[in-house]
PDB file of C-alpha atoms in Angstrom:
ATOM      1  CA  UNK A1043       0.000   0.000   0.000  1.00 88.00           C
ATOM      2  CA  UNK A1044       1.473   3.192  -0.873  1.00 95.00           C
ATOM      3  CA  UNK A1045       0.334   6.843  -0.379  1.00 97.00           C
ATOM      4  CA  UNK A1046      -1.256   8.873  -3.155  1.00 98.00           C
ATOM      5  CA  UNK A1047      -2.247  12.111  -3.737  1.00 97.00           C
ATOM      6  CA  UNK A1048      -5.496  13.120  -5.742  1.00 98.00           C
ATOM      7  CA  UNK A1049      -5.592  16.501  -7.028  1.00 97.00           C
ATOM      8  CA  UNK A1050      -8.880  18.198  -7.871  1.00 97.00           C
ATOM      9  CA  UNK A1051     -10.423  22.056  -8.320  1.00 98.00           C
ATOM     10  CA  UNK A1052     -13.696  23.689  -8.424  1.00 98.00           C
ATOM     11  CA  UNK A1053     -14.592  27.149  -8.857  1.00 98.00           C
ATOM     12  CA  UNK A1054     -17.896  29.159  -7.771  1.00 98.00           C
ATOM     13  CA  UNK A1055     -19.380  32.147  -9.038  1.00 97.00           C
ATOM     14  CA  UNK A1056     -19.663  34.308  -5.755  1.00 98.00           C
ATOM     15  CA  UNK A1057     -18.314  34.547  -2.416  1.00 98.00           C
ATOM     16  CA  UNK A1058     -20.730  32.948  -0.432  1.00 98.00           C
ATOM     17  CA  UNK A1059     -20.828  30.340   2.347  1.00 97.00           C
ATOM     18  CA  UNK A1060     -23.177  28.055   0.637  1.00 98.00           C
ATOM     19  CA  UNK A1061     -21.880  28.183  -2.942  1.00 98.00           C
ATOM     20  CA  UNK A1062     -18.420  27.622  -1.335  1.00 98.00           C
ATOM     21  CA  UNK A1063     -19.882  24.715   0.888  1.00 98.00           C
ATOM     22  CA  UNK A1064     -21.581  23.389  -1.721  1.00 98.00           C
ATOM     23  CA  UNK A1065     -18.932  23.164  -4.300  1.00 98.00           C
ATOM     24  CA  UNK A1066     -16.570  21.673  -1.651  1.00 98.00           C
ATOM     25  CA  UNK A1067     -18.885  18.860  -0.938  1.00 97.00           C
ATOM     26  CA  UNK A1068     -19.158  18.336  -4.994  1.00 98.00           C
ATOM     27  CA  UNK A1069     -15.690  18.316  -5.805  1.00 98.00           C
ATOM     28  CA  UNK A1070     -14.529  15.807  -2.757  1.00 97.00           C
ATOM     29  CA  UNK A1071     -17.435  13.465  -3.438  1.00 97.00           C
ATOM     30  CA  UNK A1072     -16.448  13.420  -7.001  1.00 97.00           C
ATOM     31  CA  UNK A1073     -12.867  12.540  -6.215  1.00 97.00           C
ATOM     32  CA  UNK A1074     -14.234   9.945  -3.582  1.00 97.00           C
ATOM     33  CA  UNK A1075     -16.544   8.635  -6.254  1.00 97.00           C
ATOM     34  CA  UNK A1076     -14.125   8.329  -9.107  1.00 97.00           C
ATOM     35  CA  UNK A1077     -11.177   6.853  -6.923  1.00 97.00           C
ATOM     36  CA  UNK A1078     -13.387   4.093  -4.718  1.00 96.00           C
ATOM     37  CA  UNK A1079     -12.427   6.271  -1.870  1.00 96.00           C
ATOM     38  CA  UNK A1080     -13.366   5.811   2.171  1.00 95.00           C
ATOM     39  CA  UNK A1081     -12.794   8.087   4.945  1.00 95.00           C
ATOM     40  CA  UNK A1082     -10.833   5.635   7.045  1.00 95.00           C
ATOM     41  CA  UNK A1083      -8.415   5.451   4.200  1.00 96.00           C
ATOM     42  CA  UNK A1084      -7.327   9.264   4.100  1.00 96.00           C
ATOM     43  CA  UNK A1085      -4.182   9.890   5.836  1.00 96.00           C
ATOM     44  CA  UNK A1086      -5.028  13.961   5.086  1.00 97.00           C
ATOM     45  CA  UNK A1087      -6.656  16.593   3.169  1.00 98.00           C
ATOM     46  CA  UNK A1088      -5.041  19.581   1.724  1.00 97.00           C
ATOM     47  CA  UNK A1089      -7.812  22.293   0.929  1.00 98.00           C
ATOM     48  CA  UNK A1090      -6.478  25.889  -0.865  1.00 98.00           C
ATOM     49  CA  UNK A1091      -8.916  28.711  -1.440  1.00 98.00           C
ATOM     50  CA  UNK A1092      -7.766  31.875  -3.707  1.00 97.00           C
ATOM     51  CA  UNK A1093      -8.371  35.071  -2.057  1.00 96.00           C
ATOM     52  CA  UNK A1094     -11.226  36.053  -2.507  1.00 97.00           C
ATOM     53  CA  UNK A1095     -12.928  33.245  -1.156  1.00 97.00           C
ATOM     54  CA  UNK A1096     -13.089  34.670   2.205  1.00 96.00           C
ATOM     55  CA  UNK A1097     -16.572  33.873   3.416  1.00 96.00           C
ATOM     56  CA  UNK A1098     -16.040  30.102   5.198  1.00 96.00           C
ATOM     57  CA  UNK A1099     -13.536  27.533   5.703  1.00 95.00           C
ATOM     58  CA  UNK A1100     -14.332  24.965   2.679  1.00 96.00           C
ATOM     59  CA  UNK A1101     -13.266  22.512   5.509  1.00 95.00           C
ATOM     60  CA  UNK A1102     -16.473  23.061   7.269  1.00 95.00           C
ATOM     61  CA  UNK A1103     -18.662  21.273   4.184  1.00 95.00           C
ATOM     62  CA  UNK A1104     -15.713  18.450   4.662  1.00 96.00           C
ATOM     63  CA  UNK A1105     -15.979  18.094   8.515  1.00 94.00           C
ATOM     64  CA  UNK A1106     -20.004  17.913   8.496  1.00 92.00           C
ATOM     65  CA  UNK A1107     -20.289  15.119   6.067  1.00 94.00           C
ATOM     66  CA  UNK A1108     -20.524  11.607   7.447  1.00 93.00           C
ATOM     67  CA  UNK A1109     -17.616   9.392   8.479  1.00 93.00           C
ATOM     68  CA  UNK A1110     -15.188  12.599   8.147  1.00 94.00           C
ATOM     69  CA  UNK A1111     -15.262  13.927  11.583  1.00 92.00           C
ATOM     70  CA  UNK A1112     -11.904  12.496  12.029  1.00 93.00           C
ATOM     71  CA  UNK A1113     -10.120  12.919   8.808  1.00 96.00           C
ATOM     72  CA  UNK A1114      -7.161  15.623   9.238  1.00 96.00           C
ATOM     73  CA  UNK A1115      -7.728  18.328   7.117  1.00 97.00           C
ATOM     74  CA  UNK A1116      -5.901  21.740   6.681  1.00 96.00           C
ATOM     75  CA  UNK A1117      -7.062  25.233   5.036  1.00 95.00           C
ATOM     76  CA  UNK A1118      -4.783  27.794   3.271  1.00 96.00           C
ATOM     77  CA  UNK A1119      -4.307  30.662   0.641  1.00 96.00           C
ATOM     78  CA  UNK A1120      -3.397  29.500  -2.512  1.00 95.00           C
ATOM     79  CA  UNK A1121      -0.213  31.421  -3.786  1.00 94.00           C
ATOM     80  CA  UNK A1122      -1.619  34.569  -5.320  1.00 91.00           C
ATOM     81  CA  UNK A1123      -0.226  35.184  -8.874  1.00 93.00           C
ATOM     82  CA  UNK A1124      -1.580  37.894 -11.175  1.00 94.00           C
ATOM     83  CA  UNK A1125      -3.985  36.107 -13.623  1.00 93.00           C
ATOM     84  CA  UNK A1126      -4.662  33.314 -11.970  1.00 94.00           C
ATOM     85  CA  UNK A1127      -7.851  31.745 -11.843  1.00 96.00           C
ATOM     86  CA  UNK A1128      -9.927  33.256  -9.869  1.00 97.00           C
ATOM     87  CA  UNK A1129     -12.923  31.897  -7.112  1.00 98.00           C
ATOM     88  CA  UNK A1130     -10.994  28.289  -6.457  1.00 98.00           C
ATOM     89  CA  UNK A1131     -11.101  25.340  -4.507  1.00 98.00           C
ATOM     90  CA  UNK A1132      -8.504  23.099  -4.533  1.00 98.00           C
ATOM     91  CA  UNK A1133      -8.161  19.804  -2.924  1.00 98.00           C
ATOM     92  CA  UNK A1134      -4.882  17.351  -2.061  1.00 98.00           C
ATOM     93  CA  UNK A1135      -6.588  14.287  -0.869  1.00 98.00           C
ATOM     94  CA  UNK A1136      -3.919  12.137   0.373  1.00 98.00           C
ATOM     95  CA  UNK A1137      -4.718   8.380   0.576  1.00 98.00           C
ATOM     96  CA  UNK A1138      -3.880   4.949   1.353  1.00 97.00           C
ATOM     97  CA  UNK A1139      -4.106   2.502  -1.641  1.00 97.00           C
ATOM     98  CA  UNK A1140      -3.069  -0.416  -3.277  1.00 96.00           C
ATOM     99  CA  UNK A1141      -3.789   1.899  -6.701  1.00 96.00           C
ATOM    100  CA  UNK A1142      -0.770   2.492  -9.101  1.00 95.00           C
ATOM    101  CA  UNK A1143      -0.287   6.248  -9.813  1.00 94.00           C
ATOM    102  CA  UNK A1144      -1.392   5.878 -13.490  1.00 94.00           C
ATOM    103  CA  UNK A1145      -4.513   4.326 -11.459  1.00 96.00           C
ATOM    104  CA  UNK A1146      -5.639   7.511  -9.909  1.00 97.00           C
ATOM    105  CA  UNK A1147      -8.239   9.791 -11.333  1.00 96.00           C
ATOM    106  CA  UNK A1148      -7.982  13.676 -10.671  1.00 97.00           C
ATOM    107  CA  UNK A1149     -10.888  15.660 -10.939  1.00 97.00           C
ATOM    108  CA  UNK A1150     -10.948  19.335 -12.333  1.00 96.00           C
ATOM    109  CA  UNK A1151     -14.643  20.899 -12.009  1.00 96.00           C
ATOM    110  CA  UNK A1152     -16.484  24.102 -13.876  1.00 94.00           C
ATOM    111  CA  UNK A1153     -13.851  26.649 -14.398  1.00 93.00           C
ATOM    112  CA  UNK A1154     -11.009  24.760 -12.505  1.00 93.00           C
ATOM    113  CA  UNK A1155     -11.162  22.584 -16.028  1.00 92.00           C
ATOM    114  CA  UNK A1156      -8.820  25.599 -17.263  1.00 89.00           C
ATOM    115  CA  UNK A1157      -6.391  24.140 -15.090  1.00 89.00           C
ATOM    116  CA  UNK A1158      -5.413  20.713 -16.544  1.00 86.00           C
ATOM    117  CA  UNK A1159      -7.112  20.278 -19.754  1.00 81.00           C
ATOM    118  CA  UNK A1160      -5.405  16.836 -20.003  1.00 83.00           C
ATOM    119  CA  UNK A1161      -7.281  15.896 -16.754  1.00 78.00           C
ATOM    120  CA  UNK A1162     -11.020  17.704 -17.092  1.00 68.00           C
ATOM    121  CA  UNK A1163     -13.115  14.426 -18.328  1.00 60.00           C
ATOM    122  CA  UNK A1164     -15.893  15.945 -16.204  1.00 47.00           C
ATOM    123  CA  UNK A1165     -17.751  18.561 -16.257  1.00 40.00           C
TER     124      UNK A1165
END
């Protein structure tokens, strides 16, 4: 068993608790989803926010769901360089798994696609 990391991005339109909550929940339960993930196997999760997402911790949508009460999970600023995309969530889910790294699916959401082209399947 190794540990990987599984990358993924959403953005929202405004800066507001519940379109910030909401599009936490949608981008981690996507990742979850596409990688057969469980709670109990995170070691960690990595959450960035660009500046002016300011309303809420994105953590908070992550903490409230169930089985995640005790998955570690850390907030912070993503690096803030001019013409950058703007209104993002990023995630670094890091996990336990027998998964190869040509295995693991990241997940780019909405305007985050922008991102990595070569990984946005979704939409």
């Amino acid at each position: 068993m190794s540990v990987r990391g599984v990358r993924g991005a959403i953005t929202v339109d405004v800066n507001e608790k519940e379109a910030i909550l909401k599009a936490t929940v949608q981008l981690l339960q996507n990742i979850v989803q596409d990688n057969e993930i469980k709670p109990e196997d995170i070691a960690s999760v990595f959450v960035t926010v660009t500046g002016d997402l300011d309303d809420v911790f994105p953590a908070v949508a992550i903490r409230q769901l169930p089985g995640w009460e005790l998955v570690p999970l850390m907030c912070a600023l993503e690096v803030p360089i001019k013409g950058s995309l703007e209104k993002c969530i990023r995630l670094m889910v890091l996990v336990n798994t027998d998964k190869r790294q040509d295995e693991i699916k990241h997940v780019y959401l909405g305007g985050a696609q922008t991102l990595r082209p070569d990984l946005s399947a979704k939409s």
